[in-house]
Structure formats: structure tokens, C-alpha cells
PDB file of C-alpha atoms in Angstrom:
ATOM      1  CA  UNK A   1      92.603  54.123  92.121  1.00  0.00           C
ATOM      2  CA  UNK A   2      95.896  51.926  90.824  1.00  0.00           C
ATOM      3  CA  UNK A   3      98.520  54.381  93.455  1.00  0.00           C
ATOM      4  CA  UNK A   4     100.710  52.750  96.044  1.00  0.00           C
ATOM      5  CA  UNK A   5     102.244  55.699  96.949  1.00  0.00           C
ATOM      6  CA  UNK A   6     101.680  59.171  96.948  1.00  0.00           C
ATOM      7  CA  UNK A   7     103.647  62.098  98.846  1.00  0.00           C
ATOM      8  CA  UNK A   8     101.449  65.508  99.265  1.00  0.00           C
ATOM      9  CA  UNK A   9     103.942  69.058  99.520  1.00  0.00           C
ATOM     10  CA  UNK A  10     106.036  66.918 101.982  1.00  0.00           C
ATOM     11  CA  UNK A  11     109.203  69.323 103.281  1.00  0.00           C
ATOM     12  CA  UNK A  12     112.074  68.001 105.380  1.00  0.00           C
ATOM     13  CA  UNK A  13     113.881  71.001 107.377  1.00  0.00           C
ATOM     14  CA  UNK A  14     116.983  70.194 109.047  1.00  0.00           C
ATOM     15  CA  UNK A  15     117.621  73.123 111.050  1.00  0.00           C
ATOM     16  CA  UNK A  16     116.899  76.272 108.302  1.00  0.00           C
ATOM     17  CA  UNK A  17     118.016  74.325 105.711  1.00  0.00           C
ATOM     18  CA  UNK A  18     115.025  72.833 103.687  1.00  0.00           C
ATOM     19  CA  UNK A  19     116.804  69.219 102.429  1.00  0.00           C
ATOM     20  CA  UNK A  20     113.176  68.646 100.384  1.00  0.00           C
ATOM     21  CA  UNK A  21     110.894  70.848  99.540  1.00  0.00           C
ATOM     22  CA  UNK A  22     107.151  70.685  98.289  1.00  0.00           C
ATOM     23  CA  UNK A  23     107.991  67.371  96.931  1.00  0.00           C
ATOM     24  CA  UNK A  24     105.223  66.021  95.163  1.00  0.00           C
ATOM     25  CA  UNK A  25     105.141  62.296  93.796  1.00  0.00           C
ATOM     26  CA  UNK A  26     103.562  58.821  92.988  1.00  0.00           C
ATOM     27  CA  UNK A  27     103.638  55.762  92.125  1.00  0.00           C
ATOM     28  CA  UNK A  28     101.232  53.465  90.996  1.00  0.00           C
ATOM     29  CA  UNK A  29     101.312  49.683  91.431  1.00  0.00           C
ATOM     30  CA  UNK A  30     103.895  47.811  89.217  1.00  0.00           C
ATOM     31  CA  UNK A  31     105.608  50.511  88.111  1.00  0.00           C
ATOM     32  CA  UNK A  32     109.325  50.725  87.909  1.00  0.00           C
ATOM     33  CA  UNK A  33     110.154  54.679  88.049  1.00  0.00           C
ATOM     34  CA  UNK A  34     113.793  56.056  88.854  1.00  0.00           C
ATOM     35  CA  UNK A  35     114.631  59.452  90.820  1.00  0.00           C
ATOM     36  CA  UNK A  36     117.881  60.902  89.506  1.00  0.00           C
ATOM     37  CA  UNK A  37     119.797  63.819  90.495  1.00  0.00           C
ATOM     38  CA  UNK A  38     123.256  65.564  90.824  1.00  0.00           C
ATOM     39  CA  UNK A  39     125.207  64.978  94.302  1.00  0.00           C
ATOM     40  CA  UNK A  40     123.273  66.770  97.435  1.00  0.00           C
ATOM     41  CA  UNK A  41     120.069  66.586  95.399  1.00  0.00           C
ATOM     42  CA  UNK A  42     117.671  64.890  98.504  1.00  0.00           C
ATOM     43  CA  UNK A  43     117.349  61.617  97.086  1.00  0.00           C
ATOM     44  CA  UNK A  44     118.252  59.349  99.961  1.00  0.00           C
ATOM     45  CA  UNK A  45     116.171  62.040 102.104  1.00  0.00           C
ATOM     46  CA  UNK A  46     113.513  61.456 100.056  1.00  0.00           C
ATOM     47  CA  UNK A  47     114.056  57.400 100.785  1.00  0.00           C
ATOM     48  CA  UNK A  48     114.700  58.089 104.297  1.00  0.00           C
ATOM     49  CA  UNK A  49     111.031  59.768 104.442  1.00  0.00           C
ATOM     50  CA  UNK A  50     109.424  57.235 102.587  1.00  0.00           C
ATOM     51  CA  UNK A  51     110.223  54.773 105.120  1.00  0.00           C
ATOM     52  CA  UNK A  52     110.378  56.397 108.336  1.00  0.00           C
ATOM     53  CA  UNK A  53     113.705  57.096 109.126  1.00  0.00           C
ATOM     54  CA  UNK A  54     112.654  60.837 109.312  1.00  0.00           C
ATOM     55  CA  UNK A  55     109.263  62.688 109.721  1.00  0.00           C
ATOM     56  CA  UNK A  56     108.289  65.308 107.396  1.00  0.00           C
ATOM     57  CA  UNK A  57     108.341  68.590 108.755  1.00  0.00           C
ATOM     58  CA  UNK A  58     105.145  69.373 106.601  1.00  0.00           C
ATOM     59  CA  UNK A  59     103.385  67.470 103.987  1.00  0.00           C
ATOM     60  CA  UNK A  60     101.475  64.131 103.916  1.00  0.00           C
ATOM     61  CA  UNK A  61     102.699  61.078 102.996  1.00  0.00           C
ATOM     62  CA  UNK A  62      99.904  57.537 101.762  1.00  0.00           C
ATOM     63  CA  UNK A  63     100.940  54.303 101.551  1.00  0.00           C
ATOM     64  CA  UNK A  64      98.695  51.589 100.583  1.00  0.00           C
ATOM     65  CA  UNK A  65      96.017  53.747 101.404  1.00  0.00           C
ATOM     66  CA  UNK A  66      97.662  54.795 105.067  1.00  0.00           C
ATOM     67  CA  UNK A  67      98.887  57.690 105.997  1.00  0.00           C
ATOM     68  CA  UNK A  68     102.452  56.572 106.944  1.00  0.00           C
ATOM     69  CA  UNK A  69     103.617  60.069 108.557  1.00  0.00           C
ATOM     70  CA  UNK A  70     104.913  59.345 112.261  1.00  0.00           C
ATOM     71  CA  UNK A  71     105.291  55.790 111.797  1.00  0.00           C
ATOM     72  CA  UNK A  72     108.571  53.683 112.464  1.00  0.00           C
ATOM     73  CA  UNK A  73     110.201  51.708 109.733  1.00  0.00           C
ATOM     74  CA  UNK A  74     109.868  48.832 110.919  1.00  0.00           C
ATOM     75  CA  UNK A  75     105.780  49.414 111.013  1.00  0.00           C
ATOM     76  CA  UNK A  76     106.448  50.683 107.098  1.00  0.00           C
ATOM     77  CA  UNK A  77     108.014  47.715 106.287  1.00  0.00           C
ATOM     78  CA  UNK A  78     105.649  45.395 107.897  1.00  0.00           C
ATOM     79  CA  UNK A  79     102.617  46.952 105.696  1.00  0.00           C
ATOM     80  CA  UNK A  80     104.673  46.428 102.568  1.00  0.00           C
ATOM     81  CA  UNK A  81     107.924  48.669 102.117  1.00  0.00           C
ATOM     82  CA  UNK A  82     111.527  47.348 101.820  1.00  0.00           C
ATOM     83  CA  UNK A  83     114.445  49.384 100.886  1.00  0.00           C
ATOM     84  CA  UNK A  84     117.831  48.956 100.115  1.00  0.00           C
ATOM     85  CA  UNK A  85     121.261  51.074 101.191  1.00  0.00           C
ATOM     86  CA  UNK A  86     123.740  53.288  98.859  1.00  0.00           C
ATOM     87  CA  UNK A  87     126.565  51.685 101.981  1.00  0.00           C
ATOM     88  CA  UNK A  88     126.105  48.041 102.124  1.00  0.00           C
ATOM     89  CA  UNK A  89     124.523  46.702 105.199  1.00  0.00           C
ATOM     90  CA  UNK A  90     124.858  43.275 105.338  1.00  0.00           C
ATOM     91  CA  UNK A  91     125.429  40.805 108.637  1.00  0.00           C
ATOM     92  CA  UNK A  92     128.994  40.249 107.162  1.00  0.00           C
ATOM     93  CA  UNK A  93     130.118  36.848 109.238  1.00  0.00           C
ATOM     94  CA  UNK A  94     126.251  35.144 108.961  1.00  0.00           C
ATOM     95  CA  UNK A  95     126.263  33.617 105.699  1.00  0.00           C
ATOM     96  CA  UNK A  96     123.883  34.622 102.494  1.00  0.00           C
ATOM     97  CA  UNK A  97     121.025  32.203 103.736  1.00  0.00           C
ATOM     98  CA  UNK A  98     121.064  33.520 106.937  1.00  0.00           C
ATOM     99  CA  UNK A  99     120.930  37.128 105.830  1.00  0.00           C
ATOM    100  CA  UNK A 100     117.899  36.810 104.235  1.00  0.00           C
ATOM    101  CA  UNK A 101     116.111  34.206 106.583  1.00  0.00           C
ATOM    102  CA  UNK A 102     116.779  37.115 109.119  1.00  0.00           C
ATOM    103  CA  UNK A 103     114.929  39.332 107.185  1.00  0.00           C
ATOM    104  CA  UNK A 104     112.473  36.892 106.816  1.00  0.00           C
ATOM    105  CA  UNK A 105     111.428  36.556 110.739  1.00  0.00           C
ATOM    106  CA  UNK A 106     110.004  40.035 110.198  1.00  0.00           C
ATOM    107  CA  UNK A 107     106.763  38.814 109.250  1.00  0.00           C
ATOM    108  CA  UNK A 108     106.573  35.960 111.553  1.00  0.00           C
ATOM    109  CA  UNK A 109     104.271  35.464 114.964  1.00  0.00           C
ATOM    110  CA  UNK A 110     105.927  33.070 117.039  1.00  0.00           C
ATOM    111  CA  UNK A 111     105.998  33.419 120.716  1.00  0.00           C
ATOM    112  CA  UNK A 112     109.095  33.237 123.260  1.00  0.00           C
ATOM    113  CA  UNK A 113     107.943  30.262 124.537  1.00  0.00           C
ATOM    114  CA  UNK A 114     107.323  28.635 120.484  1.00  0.00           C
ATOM    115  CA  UNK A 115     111.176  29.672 119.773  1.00  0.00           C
ATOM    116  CA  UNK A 116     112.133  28.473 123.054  1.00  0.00           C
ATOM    117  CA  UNK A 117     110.859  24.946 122.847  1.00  0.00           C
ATOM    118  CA  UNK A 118     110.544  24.712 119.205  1.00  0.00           C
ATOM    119  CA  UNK A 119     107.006  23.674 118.986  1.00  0.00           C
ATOM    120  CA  UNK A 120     105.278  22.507 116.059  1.00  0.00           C
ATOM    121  CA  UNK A 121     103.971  25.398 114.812  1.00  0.00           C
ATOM    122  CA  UNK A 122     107.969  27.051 115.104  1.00  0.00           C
ATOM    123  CA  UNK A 123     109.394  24.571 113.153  1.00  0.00           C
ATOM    124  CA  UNK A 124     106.611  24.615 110.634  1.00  0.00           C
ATOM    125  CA  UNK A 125     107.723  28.762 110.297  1.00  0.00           C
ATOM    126  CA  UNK A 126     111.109  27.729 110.567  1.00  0.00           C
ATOM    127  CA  UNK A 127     110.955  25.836 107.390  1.00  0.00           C
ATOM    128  CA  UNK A 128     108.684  28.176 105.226  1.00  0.00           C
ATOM    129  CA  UNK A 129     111.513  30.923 106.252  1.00  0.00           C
ATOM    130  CA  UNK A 130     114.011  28.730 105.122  1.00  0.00           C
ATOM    131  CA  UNK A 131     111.779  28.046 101.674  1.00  0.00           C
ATOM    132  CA  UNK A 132     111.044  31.465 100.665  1.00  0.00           C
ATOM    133  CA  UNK A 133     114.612  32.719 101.708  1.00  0.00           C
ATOM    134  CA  UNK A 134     116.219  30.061  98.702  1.00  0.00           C
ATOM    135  CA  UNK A 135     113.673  31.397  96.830  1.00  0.00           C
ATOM    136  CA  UNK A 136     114.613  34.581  96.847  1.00  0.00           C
ATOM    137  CA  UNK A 137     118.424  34.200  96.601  1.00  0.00           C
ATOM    138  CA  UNK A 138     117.182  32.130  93.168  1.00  0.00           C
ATOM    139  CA  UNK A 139     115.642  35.048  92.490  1.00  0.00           C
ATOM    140  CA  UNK A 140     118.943  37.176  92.692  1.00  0.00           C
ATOM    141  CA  UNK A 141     121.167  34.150  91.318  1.00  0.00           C
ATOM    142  CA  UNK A 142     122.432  33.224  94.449  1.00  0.00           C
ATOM    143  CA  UNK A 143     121.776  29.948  95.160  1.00  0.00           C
ATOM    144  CA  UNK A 144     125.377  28.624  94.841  1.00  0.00           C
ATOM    145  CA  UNK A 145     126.185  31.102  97.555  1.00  0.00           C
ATOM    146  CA  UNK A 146     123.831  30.072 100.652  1.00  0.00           C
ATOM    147  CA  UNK A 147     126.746  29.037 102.209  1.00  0.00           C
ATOM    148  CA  UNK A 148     128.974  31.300 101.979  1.00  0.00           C
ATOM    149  CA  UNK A 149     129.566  34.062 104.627  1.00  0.00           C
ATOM    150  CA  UNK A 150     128.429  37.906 102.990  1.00  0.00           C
ATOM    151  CA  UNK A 151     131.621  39.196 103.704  1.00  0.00           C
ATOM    152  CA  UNK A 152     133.342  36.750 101.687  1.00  0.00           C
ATOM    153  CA  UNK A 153     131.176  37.791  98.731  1.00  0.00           C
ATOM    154  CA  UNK A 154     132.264  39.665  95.525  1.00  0.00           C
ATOM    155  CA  UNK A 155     131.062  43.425  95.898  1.00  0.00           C
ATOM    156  CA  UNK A 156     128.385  42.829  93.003  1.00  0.00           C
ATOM    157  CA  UNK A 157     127.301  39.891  94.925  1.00  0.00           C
ATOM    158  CA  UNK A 158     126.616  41.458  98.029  1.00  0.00           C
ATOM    159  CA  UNK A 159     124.598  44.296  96.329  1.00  0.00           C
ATOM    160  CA  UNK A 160     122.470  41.326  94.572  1.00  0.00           C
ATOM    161  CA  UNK A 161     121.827  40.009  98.263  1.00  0.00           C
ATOM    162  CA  UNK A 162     120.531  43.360 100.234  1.00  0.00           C
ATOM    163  CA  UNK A 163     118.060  43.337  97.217  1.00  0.00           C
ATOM    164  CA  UNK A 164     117.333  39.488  97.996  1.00  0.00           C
ATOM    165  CA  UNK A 165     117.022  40.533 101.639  1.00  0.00           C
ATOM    166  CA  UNK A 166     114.655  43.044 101.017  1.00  0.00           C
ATOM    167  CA  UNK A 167     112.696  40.378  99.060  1.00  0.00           C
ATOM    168  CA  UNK A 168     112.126  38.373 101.761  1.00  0.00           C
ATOM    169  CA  UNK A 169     110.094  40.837 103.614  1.00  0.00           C
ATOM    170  CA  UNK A 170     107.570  40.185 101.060  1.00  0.00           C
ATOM    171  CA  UNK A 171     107.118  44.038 100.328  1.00  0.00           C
ATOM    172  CA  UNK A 172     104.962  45.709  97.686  1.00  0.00           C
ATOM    173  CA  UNK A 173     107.281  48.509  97.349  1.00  0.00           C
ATOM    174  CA  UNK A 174     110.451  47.775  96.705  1.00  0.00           C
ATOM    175  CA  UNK A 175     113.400  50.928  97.207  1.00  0.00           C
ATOM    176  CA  UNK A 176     116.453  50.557  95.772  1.00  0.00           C
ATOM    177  CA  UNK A 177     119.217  53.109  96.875  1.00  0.00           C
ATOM    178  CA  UNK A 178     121.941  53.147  94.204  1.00  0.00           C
ATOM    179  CA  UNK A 179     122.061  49.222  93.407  1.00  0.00           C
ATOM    180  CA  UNK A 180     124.400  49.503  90.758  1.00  0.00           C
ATOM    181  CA  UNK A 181     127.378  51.401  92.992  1.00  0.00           C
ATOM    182  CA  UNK A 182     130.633  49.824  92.269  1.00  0.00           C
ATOM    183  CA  UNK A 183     129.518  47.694  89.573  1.00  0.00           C
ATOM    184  CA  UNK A 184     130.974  46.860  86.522  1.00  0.00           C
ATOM    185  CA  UNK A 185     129.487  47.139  83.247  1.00  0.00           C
ATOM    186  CA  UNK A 186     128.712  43.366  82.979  1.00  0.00           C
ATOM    187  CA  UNK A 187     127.231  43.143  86.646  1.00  0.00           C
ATOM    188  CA  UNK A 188     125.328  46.600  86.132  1.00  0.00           C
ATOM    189  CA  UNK A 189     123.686  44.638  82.907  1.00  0.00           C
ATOM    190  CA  UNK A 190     123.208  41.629  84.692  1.00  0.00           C
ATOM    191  CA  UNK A 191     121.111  43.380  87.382  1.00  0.00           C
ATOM    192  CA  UNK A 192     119.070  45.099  84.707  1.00  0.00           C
ATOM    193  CA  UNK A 193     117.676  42.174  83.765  1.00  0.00           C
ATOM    194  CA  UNK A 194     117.089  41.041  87.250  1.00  0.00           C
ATOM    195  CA  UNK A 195     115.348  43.930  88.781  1.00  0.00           C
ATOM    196  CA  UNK A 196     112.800  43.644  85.698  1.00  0.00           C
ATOM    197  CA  UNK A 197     112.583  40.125  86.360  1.00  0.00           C
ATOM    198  CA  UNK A 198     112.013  40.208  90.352  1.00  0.00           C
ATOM    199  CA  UNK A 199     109.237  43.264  89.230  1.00  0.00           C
ATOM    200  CA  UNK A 200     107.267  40.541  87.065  1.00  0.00           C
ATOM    201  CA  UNK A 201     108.217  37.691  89.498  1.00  0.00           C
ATOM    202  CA  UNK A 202     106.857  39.167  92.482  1.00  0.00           C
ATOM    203  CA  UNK A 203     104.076  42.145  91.558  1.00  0.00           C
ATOM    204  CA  UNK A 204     106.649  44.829  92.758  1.00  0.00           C
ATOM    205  CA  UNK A 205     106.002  48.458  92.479  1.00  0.00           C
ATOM    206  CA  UNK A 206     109.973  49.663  92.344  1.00  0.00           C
ATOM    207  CA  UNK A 207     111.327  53.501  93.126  1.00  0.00           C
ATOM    208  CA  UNK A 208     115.328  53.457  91.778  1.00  0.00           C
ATOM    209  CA  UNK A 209     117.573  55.762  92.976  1.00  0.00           C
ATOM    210  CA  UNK A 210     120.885  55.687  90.788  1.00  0.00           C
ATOM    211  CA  UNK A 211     123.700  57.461  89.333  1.00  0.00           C
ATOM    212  CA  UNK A 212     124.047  55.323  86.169  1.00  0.00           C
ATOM    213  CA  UNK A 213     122.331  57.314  83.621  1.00  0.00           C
ATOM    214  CA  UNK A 214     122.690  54.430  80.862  1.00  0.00           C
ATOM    215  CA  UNK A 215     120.936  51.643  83.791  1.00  0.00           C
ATOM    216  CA  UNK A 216     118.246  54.666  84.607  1.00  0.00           C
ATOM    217  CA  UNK A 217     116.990  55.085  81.136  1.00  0.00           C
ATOM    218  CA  UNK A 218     117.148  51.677  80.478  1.00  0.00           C
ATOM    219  CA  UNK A 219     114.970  50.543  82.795  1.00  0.00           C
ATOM    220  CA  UNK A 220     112.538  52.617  84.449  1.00  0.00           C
ATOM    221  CA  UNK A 221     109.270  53.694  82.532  1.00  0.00           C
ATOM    222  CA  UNK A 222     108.662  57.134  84.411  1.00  0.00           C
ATOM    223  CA  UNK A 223     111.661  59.373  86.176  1.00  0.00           C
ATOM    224  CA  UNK A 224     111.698  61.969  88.601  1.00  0.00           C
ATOM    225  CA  UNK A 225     114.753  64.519  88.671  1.00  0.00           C
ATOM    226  CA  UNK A 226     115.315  65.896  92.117  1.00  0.00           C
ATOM    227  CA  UNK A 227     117.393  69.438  92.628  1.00  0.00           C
ATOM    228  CA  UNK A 228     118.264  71.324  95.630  1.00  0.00           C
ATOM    229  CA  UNK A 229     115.343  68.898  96.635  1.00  0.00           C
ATOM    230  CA  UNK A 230     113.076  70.103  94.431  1.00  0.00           C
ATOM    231  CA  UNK A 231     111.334  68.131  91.682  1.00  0.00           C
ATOM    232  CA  UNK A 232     112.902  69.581  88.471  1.00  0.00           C
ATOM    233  CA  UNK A 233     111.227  67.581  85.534  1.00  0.00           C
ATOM    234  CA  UNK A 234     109.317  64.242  85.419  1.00  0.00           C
ATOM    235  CA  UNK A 235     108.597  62.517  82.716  1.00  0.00           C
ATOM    236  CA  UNK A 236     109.666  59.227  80.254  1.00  0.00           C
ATOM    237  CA  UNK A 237     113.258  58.609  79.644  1.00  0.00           C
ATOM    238  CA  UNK A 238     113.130  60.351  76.009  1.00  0.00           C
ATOM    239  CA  UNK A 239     111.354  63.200  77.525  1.00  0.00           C
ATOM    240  CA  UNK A 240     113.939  63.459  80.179  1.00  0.00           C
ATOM    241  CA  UNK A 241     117.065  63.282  78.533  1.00  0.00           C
ATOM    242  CA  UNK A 242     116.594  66.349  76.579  1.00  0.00           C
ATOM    243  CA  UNK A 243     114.506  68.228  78.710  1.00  0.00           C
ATOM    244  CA  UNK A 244     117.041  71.225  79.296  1.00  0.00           C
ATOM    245  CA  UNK A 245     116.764  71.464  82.791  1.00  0.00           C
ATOM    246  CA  UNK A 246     117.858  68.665  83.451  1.00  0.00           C
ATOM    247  CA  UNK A 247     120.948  68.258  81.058  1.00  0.00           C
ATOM    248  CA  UNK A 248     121.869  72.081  82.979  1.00  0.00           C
ATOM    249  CA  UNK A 249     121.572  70.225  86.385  1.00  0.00           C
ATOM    250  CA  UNK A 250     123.764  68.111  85.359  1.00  0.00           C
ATOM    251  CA  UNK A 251     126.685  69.503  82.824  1.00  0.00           C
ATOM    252  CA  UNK A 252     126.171  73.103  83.966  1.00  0.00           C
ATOM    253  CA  UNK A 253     124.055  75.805  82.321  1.00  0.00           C
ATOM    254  CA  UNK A 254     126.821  75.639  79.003  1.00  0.00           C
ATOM    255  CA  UNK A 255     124.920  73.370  76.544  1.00  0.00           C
ATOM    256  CA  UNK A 256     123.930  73.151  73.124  1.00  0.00           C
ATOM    257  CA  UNK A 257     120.375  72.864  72.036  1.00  0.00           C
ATOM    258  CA  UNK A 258     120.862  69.464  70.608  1.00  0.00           C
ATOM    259  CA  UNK A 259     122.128  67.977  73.884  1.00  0.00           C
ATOM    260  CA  UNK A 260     120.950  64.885  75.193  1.00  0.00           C
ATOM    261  CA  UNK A 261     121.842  63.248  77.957  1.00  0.00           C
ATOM    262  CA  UNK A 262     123.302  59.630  77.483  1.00  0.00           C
ATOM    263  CA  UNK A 263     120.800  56.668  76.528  1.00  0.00           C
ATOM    264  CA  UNK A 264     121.064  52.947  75.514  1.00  0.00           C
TER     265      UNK A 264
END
């Protein structure tokens, strides 16, 4: 079997109020797939799930061949899932380097007394952090700004750098919470071309939440559409945009039959 992921009926009850309901999805490895939906849809829930920040209240979700329900998020992450935020979460006075070596120290072993004394073997993981964190700001274009502090950076900039963050975690499944927010048409194209790069780069299996519909359908092969946290339609970006459910959960229920929603 080629899945990564798969969720199983999963529901997520906050009180009465179902926030997701009998969602069923999956994603195989290497994909790129987007989840779009109006505002109050359940798509950060549905992220918030996936990695652990809440349980479902019924349903099964796999991972990697793991059941993942009841674990923490950092146990998701460490067997393979990274996400990023829709409200930028950055370490804003440690500087872009440091950001992502931070993230990087997830995967390491080292002892108290190895980071107290700095034996061999800490400096030896001291410098492959510090390798594959460059690496990934390359990755992002963001080499010129290792040395600047993240709260000095341009808005578009620090977006770029929770996803080079992420990165260094060395996931499989990479989440991506609105990465386009507050960019402008230039930097929104910009990171088009670097999410389909960092896919190829680093055999990433991506899940996209975003509001852009233009960025959605021009990048992601397979897309969910989420509703009162219900799955609405699924299907290829053609296939979505006209699918009429869809353009009614979006412009309202008055809409001609030769609608479409907006595409490159």
C-alpha cells in the first residue's frame, strides 16, 4: 500500500457541537493535496487532529502505518509529521539559523552530561544541526538571512521560515496551515514554486490548507472541500471548481450553471 495517512469516520465534539464529523481522508506518499473551505469549515481542527493537539472523540486515525490516536505531538512529529501555523510562531529575538537549528534538536540523542561538557559526540551533532539547518533555509531562499533576528524579517519571509523550520524536523508529512496569509501576489508565486520544489527535494507527502483559490488549484493534484466539517466534494482541481457544491459553499446557493470557481 503507497498511504501515509489515512483518517477512519474520525469526529471531534466540543461540547454538543460536532467541529468534524465522519471525516474520511488520505493521502498517499508524495502527494501534494489541498483542503479548502469557507470560514468555520474545521480545517485547522482537522490539522489540530492530525497531529495531536486534540483526540478524536470517535474515529481512527494511521500514520505511517501507526495508529496515532492518543499520542502527543511531539511523539507525531518525531515519527514523521511537521506542521505549520495560520498565526506565525516564530522565536522572534533568536535569529533565522537559530529557529530552525531549534527545531532541529528534536531528533537528536544527546545526554545532559554530552551538552554539558560538550563531548565529542555533541559537537559532532552540533555541527550536522548546524548543516542541515543552512540547508534548509537554502531550501526556502534564506540563506542571506541566517543572521538576522525573525522578528526583523519581512512578513513573507517569516512565513518562508516556519516552513524551513518544519523542514528541519526531517518529516514525511509536511502540514501547511494557510502559508500564503498576508502575501502578496509575487511572494504567493514565489512560494508556489518552492513548496513544489521542497516536495521533489525532500520526498514530502504535503496536506495545504489555504484560502487562495488561484495558489490551491495551482498546485495541489487532489483537494478536499471541508463544510460544517464535513467532507463536501473531493476530487482534481477541474473537477472541483465546478462541482456545484462547492461553488454554493462558497458564493451562496445563487449561481449559474456555468460557474466556475477561479483557476490559473
Amino acid at each position: 500500500m503507497n498511504r501515509l495517512l489515512e483518517t477512519k469516520a474520525i469526529t471531534k465534539k466540543f461540547g454538543g457541537l460536532a467541529a468534524v464529523s465522519d471525516l474520511n481522508i488520505w493521502l498517499d506518499f508524495g502527494e501534494l493535496i489541498g483542503m479548502i473551505g469557507p470560514n468555520g469549515a474545521g480545517k485547522t481542527t482537522v490539522f489540530n487532529l492530525l497531529t495531536g493537539v486534540y483526540e478524536p472523540t470517535e474515529g481512527d486515525i494511521s500514520f505511517a502505518d501507526q495508529r496515532i490516536n492518543g499520542l502527543k505531538t511531539f511523539q507525531i512529529a518525531r515519527i514523521g509529521a511537521a506542521r505549520t501555523f495560520q498565526n506565525i510562531r516564530l522565536f522572534k529575538n533568536l535569529t533565522t539559523l537559530e529557529n530552525v537549528k531549534v527545531a532541529g534538536h528534536m531528533n537528536t540523542h544527546s545526554g545532559l552530561y554530552a551538552s554539558l561538557f560538550k563531548t565529542h559526540s555533541q559537537l559532532t551533532s552540533d555541527s550536522e544541526i548546524d548543516g542541515r539547518a543552512r540547508k534548509m533555509l537554502e531550501a526556502m531562499n534564506l540563506s542571506h538571512a541566517a543572521d538576522i533576528r525573525a522578528g526583523d524579517l519581512a512578513y513573507g519571509l517569516q512565513r518562508r521560515l516556519e516552513i524551513a523550520r518544519a523542514l528541519a524536523t526531517s518529516p514525511k508529512l509536511l502540514l501547511l496551515d494557510e502559508p500564503a496569509a498576508g502575501m502578496n501576489p509575487q511572494e504567493k508565486q514565489e512560494l508556489m514554486g518552492l513548496i513544489r520544489k521542497i516536495r521533489e527535494d525532500f520526498s514530502l507527502t504535503i496536506l495545504l490548507i489555504e484560502h487562495d483559490m488561484k495558489l490551491v488549484m495551482g498546485i495541489c493534484e487532489r483537494i478536499y472541500v471541508l463544510d460544517y466539517g464535513k467532507i463536501i466534494a473531493q476530487g482534481n482541481p477541474s473537477e472541483i471548481s465546478r462541482n456545484p457544491k462547492v461553488i454554493a459553499a462558497y458564493l451562496g446557493e445563487d449561481y449559474s450553471d456555468d460557474t466556475a470557481l477561479e483557476t490559473p
